[in-house]
Tab-separated table of C-alpha atoms (C1' of nucleotides) and ligand atoms in Angstrom:
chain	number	residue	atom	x	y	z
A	13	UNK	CA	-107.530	-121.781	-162.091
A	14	UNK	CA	-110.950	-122.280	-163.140
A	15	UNK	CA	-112.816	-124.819	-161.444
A	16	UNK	CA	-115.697	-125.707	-163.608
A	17	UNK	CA	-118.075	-123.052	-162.402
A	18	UNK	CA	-115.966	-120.956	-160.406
A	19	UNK	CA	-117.828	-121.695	-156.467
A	20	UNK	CA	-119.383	-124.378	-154.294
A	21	UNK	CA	-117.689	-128.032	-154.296
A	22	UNK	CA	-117.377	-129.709	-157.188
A	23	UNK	CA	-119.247	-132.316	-158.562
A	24	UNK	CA	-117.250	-135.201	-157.336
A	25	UNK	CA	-116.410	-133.585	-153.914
A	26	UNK	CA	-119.092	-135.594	-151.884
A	27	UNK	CA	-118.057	-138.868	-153.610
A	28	UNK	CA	-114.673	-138.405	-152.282
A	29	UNK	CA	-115.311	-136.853	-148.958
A	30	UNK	CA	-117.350	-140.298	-148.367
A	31	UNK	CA	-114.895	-142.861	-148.811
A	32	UNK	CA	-112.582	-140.967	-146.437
A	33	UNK	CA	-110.514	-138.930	-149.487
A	34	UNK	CA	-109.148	-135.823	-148.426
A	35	UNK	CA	-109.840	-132.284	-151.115
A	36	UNK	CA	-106.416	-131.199	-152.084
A	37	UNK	CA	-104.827	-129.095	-154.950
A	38	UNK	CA	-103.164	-131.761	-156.384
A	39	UNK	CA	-106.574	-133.875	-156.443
A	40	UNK	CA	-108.891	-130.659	-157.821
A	41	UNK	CA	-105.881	-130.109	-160.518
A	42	UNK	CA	-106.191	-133.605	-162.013
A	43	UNK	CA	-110.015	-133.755	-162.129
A	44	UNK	CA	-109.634	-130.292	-163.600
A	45	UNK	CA	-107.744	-131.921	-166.469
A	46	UNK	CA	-109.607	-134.975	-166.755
A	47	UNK	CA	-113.135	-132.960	-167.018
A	48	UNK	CA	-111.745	-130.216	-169.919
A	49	UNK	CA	-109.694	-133.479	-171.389
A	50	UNK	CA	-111.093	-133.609	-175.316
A	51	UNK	CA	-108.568	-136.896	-175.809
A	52	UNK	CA	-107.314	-139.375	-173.945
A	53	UNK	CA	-104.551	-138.401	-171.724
A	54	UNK	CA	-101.427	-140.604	-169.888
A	55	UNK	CA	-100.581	-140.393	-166.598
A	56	UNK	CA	-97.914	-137.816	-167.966
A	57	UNK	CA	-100.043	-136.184	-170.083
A	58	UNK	CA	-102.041	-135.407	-167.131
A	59	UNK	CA	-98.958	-134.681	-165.184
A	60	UNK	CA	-97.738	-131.730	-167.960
A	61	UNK	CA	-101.170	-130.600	-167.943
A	62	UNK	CA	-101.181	-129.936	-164.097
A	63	UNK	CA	-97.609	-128.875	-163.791
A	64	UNK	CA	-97.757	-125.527	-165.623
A	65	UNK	CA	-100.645	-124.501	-163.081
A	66	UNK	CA	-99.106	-126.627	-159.778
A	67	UNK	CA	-94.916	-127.216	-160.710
A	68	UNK	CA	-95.249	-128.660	-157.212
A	69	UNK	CA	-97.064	-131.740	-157.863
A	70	UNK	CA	-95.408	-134.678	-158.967
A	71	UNK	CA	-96.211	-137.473	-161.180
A	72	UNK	CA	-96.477	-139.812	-157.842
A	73	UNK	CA	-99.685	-137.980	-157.174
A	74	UNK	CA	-100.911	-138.434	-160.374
A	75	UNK	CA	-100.649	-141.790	-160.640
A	76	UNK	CA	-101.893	-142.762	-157.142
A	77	UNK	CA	-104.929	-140.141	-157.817
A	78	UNK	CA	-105.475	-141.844	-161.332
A	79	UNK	CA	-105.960	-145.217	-159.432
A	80	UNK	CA	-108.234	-143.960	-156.770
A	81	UNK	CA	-110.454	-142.361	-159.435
A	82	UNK	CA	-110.250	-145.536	-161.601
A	83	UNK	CA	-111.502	-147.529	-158.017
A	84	UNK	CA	-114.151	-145.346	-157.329
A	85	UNK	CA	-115.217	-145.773	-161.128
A	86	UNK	CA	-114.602	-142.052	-162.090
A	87	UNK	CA	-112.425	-142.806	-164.716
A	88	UNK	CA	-111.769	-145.317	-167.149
A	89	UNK	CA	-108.439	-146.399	-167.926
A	90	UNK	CA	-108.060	-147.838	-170.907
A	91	UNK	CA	-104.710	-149.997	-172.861
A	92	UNK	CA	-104.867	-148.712	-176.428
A	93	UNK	CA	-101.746	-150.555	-177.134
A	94	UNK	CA	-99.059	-147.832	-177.224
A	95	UNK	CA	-97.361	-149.040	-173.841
A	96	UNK	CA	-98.948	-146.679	-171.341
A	97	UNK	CA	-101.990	-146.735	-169.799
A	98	UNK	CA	-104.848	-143.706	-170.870
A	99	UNK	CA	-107.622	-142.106	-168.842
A	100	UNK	CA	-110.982	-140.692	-169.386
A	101	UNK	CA	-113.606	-139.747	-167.138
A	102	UNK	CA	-116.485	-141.872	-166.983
A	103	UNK	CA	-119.807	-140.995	-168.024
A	104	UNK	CA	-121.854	-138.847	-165.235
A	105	UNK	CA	-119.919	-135.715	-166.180
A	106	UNK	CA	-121.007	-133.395	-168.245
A	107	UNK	CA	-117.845	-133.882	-170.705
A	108	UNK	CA	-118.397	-137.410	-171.872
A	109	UNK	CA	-121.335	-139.612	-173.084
A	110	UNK	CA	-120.912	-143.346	-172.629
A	111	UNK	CA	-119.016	-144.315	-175.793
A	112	UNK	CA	-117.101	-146.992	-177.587
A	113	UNK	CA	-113.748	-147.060	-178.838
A	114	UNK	CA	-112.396	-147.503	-182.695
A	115	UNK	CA	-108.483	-148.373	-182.508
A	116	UNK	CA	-106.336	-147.488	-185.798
A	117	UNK	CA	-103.755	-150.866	-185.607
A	118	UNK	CA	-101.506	-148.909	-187.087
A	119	UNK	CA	-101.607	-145.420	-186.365
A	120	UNK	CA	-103.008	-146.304	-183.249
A	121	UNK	CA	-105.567	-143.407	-183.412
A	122	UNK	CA	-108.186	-143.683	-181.132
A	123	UNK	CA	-111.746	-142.866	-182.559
A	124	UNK	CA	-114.860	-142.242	-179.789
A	125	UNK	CA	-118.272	-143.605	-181.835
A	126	UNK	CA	-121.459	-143.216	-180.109
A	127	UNK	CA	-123.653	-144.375	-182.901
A	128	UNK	CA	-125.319	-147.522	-182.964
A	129	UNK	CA	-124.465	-147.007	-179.021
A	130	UNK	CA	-128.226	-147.793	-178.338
A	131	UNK	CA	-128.517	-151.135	-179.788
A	132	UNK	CA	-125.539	-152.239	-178.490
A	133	UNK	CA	-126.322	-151.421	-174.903
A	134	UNK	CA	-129.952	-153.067	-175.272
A	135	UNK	CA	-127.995	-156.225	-176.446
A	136	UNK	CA	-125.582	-155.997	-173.992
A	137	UNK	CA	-127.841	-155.331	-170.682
A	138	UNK	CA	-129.891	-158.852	-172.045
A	139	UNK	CA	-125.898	-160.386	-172.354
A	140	UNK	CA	-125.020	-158.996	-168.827
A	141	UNK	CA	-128.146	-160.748	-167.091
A	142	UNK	CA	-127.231	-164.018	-168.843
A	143	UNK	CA	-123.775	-164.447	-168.024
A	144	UNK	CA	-124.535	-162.604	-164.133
A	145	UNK	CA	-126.659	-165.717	-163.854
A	146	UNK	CA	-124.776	-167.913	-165.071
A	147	UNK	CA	-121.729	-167.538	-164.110
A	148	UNK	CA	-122.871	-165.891	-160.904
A	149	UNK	CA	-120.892	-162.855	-161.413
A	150	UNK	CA	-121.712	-159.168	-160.943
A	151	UNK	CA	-121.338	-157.196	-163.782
A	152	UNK	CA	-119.964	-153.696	-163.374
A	153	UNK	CA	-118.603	-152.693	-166.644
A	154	UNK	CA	-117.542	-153.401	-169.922
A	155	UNK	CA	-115.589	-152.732	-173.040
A	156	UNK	CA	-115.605	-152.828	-176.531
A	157	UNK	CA	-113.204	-151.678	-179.120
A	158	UNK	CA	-113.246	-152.178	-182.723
A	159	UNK	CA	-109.643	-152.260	-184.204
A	160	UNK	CA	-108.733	-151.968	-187.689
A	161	UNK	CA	-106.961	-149.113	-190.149
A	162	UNK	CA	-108.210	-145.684	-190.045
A	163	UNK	CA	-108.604	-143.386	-192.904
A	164	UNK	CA	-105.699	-142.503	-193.622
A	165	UNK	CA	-103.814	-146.144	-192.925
A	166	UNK	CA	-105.825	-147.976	-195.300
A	167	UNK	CA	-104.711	-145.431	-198.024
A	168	UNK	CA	-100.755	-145.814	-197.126
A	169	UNK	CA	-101.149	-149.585	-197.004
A	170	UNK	CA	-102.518	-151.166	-200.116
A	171	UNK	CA	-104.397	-150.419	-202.926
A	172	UNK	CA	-108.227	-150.893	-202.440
B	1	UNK	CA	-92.238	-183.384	-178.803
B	2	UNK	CA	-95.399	-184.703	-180.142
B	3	UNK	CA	-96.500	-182.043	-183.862
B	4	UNK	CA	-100.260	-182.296	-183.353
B	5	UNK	CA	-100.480	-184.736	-185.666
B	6	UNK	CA	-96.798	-186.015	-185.857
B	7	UNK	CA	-96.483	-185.649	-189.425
B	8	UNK	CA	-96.611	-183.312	-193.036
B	9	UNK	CA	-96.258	-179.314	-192.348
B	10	UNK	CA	-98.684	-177.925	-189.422
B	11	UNK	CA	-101.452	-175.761	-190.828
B	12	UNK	CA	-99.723	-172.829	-190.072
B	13	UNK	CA	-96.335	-173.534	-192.091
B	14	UNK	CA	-98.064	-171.792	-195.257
B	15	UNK	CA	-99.091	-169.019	-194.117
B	16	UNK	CA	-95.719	-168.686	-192.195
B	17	UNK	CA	-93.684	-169.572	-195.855
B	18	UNK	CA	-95.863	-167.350	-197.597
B	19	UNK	CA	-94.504	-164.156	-195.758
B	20	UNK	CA	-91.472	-165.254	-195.943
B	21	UNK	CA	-90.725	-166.120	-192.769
B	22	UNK	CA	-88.669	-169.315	-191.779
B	23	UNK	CA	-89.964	-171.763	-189.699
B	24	UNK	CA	-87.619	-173.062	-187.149
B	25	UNK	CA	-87.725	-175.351	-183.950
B	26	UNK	CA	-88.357	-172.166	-181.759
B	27	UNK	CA	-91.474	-171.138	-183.459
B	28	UNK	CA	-92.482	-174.840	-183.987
B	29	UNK	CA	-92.219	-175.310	-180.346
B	30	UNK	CA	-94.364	-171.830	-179.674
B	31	UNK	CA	-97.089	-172.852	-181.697
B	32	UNK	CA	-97.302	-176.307	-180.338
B	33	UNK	CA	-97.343	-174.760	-176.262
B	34	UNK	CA	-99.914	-172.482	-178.046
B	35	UNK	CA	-101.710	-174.988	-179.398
B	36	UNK	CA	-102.304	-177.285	-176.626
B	37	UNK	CA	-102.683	-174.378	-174.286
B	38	UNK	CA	-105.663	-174.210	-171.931
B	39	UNK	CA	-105.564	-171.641	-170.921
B	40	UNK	CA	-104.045	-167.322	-171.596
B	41	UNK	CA	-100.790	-167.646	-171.888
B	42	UNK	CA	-97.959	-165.022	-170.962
B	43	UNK	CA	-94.584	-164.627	-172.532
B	44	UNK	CA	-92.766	-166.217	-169.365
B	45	UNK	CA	-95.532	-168.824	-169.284
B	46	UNK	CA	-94.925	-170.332	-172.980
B	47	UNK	CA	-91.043	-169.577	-172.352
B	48	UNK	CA	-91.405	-172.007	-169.507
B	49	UNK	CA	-93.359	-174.455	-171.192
B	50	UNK	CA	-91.174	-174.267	-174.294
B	51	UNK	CA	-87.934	-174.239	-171.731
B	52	UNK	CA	-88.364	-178.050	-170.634
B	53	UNK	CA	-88.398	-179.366	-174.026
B	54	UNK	CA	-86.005	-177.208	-175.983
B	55	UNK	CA	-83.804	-174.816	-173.210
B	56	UNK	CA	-81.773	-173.256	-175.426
B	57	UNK	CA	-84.692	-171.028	-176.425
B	58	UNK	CA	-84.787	-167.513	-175.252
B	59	UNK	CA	-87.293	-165.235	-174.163
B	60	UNK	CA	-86.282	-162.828	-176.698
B	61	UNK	CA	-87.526	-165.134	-178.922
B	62	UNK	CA	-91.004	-165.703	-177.338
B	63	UNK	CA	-91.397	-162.371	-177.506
B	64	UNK	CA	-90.168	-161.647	-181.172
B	65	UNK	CA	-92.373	-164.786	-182.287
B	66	UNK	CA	-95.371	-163.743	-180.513
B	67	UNK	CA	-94.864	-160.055	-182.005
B	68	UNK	CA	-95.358	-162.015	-185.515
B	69	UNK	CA	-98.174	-164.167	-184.553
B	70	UNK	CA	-99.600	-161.423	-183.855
B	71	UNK	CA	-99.622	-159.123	-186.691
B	72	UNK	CA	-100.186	-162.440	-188.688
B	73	UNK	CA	-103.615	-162.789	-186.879
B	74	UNK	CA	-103.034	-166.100	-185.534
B	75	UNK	CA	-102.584	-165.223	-182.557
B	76	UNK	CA	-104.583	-162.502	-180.415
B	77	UNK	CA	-103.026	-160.346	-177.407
B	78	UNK	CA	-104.702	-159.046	-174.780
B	79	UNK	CA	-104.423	-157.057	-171.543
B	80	UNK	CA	-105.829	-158.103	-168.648
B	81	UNK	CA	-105.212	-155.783	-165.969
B	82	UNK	CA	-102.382	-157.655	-164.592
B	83	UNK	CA	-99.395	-155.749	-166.032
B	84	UNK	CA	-98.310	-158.399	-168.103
B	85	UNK	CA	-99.625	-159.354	-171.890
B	86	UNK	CA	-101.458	-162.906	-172.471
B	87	UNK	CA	-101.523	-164.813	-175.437
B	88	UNK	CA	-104.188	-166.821	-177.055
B	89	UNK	CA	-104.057	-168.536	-180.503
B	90	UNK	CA	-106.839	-166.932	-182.722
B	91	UNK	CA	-109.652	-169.051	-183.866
B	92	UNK	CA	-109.010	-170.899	-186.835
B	93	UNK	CA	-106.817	-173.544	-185.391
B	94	UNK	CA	-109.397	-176.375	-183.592
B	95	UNK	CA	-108.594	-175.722	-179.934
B	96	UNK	CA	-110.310	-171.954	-179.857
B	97	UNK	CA	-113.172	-171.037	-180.906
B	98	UNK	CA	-114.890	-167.372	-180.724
B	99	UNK	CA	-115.177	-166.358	-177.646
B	100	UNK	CA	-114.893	-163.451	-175.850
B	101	UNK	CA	-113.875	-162.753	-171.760
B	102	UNK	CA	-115.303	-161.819	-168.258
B	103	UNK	CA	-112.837	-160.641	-166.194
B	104	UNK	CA	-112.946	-160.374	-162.524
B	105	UNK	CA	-111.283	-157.378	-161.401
B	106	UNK	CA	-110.322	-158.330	-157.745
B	107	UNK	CA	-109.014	-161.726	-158.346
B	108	UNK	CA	-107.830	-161.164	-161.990
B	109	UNK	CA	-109.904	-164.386	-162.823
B	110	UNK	CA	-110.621	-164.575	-166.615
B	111	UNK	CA	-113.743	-166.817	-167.902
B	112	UNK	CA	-114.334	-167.300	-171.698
B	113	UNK	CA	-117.627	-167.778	-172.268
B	114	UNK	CA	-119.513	-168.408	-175.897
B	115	UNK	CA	-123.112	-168.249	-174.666
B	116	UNK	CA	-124.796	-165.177	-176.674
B	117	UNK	CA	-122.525	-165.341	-179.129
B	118	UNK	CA	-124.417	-165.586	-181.641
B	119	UNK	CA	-126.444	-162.636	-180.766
B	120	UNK	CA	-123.328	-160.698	-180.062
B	121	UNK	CA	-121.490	-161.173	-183.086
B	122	UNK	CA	-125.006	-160.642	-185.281
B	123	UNK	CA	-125.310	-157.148	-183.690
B	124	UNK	CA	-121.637	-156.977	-184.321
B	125	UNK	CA	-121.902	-157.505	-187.679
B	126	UNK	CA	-123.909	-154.690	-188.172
B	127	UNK	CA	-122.309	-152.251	-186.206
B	128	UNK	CA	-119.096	-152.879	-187.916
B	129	UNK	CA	-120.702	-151.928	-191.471
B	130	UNK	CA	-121.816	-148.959	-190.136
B	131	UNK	CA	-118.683	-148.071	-188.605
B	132	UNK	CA	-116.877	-148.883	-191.494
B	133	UNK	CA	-118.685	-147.069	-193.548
B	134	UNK	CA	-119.590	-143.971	-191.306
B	135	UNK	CA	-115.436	-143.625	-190.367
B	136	UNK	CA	-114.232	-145.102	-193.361
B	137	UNK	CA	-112.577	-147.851	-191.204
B	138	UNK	CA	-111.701	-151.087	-192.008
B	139	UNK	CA	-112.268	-153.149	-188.873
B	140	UNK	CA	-110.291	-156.505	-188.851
B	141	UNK	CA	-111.000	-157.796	-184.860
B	142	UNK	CA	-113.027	-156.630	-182.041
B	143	UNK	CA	-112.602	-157.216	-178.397
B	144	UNK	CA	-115.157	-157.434	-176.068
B	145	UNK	CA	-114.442	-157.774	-171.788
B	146	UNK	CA	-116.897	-157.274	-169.209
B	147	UNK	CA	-115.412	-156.698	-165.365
B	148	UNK	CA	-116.557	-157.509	-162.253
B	149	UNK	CA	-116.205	-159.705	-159.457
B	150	UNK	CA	-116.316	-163.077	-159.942
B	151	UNK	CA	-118.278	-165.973	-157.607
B	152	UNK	CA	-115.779	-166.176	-155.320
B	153	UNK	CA	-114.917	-162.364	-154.622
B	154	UNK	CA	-118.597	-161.640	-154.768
B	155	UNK	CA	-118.343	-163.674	-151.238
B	156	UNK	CA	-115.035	-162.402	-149.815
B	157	UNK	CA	-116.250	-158.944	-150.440
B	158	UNK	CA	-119.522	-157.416	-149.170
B	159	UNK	CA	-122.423	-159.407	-148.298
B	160	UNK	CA	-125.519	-159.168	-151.153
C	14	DT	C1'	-105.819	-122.919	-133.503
C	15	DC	C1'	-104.142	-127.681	-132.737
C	16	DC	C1'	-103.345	-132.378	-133.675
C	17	DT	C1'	-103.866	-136.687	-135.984
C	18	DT	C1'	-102.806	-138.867	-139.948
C	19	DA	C1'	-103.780	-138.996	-144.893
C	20	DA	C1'	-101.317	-137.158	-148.702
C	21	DT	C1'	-97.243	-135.770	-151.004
C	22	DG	C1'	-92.728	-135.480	-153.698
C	23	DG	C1'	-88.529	-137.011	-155.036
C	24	DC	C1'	-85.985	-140.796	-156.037
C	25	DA	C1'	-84.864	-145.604	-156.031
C	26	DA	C1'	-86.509	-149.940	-157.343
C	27	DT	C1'	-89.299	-153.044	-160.091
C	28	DG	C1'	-90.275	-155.838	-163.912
C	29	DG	C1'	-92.204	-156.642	-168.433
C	30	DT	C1'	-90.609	-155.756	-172.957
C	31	DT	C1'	-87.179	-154.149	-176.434
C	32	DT	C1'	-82.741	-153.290	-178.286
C	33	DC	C1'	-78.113	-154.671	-179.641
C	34	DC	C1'	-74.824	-157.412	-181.750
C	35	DA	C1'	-72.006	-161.294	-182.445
C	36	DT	C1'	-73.189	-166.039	-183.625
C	37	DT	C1'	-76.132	-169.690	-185.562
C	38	DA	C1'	-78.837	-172.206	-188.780
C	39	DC	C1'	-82.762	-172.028	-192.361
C	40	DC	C1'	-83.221	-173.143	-196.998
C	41	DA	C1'	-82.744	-171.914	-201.962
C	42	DA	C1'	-79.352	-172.541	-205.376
C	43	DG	C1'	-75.928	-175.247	-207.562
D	14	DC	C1'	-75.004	-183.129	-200.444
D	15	DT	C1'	-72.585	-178.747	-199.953
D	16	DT	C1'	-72.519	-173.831	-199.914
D	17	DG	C1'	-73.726	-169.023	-199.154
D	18	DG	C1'	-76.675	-165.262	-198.177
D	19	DT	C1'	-79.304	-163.693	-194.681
D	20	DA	C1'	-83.073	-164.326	-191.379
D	21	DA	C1'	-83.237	-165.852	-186.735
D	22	DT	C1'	-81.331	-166.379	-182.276
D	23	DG	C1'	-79.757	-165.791	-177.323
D	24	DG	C1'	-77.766	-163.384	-173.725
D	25	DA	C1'	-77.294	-159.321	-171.563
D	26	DA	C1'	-77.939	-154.529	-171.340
D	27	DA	C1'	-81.164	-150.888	-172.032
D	28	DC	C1'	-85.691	-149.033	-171.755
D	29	DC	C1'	-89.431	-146.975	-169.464
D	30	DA	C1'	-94.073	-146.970	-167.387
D	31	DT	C1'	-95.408	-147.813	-162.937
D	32	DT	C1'	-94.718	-148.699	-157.913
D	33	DG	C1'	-92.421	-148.597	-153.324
D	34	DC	C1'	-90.219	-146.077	-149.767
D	35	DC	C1'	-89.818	-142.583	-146.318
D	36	DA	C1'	-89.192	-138.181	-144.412
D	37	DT	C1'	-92.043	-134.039	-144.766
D	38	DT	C1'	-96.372	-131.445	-145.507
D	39	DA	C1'	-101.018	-130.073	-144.986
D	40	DA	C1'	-106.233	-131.483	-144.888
D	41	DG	C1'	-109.849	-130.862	-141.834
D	42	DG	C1'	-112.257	-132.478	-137.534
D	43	DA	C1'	-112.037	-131.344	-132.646
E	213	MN	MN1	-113.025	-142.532	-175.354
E	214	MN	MN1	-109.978	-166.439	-174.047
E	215	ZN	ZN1	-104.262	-145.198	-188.569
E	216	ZN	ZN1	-112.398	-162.895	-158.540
DNA sequence: TCCTTAATGGCAATGGTTTCCATTACCAAG
DNA sequence: CTTGGTAATGGAAACCATTGCCATTAAGGA
C-alpha cells in the first residue's frame, strides 16, 4: 500500500496522536483514500475503496473514522442531496485547494470552482467579523453552493 | 382555520393551477403552517401543526407536498446537520425575506441573519455570471451557512 | 514483553423518507 | 347540480443510510 511517500508518519499522524487517537490500518487506509480521492466519496465509497486492500475492515470503522476526521476538521462532509452524506478532505493537504461547490439539481453533478474564490473569501472574512460580533458567535467554517442545471441538463430540459 | 386573508385564492393557487396540480385542503393547510411559521420547519413538525386542525392528514402527504413545493421553488429545503430535512417557504410570500443561516454546530442552533446582505448577494451576483458562463451553468438558488458555536456553547465549552 | 483500554467488526436497531395500492375527492365537462 | 376520469390521499410496509451494542482484537506506553 502506498502511503503517500512511502516512510516517516504521515502528515496527519501528530494531529491524531494529540487528541488521544490511536494509528491503525483501518485509520491509515481511509486517509489513504480520502488524500488520492479526485471526487467526492460516501461512507461506502470509501468503504469499497479500502476493502480490496483491508477485506477486514468494516464499514463501522469507516463511519466512526469519517466522524472523527470531520471533528477534528480534516474533512468536510458535505449533503449534496442524493441521500448520503459525502467526504472530502479539507484544505491543508496537498490534494485539495479551498473550493466551492456547483450542484447540477438534476443530475446532481457536483462541480469544484475555485475561480472568483478570492473575492469571495475577502467578502466573506469582512461578513464573518460582522456577524462574530454581532451575534457573538465564533466562526469556524462555511459553505457555499451554487445549484442549478449543468451542461448537459439544461440541453435535455428546454429549449434555450 | 384562518386563509391569511380569509378570502379569494391564496397567492400561490396560480402557480399551483398552472402546473396542473390540484389544490386541496391538505396542501391548503401546508402552506398556511408554512406560512405563519417562525421558524424551520420539519416534516413531523408541519404534520403536527397541520394534525390539530385537519387529523386525517398523513405524513405521506407532508412529505409528497413538500417534495412539490420544492421543485416549484416556493419552498426551500435544507440540511442542517441534524439528520432530519427543514422546511422554509422561499421568499416571495411576505413572511421571509432573503436571508441566509449561521448554524451552531454543538447545539444545532440556527440564526437567520440579513445583515450584509446586500454585499453578499452583490458579490453573488457576479460570481454567478461568471460561473454561468465559465461552466455553462444555469444557477437558479444558492445557499450560504456558516458553522460554529453559538453564544451559549461558546461558554459551555472552553474558556476564551 | 505485558497490560490497559481504545478500536474494531458484525449485526441488530433506529428513524427519516419513500413506496405501494386500494380508496377518496378535485374539478372540468355536460 | 351530477358525473366521470384521474390526481391525490392515508396507512402500513419497505427502504436504507447511519448508529448502537458487545464480545473480541490490537495499539502503544510502561
Ligand atoms: Mn469539493
Ligand atoms: Mn432561515
Ligand atoms: Zn445535470
Ligand atoms: Zn450552540
Amino acid at each position: 500500500m502506498p502511503r503517500g511517500n512511502g516512510q516517516g508518519p504521515m502528515w496527519w499522524h501528530g494531529r491524531f496522536r494529540g487528541c488521544g487517537y490511536r494509528i491503525t490500518v483501518g485509520r491509515e487506509a481511509i486517509l489513504d483514500v480520502l488524500t488520492r480521492a479526485d471526487k467526492h466519496l460516501s461512507a461506502e465509497d470509501i468503504y469499497i475503496k479500502v476493502h480490496t486492500a483491508y477485506p477486514a475492515i468494516g464499514l463501522t470503522t469507516i463511519y466512526r473514522t469519517l466522524e472523527i476526521l470531520v471533528n477534528l476538521g480534516l474533512v468536510f462532509k458535505f449533503d449534496f442531496g442524493d441521500g448520503r452524506a459525502r467526504y472530502e478532505l479539507a484544505e491543508g493537504s496537498k490534494r485539495s485547494a479551498h473550493h466551492h461547490h456547483l450542484i447540477c439539481t438534476d443530475c446532481k453533478r457536483v462541480i469544484d470552482y475555485t475561480d472568483f474564490i478570492d473575492d469571495e473569501i475577502e467578502l466573506l472574512k469582512q461578513t464573518e467579523k460582522g456577524l462574530s460580533e454581532k451575534y457573538n458567535f465564533m466562526i469556524t467554517n462555511h459553505l457555499i453552493q451554487f445549484y442549478g442545471l449543468c451542461d448537459k441538463c439544461r440541453k435535455k430540459k428546454g429549449g434555450d
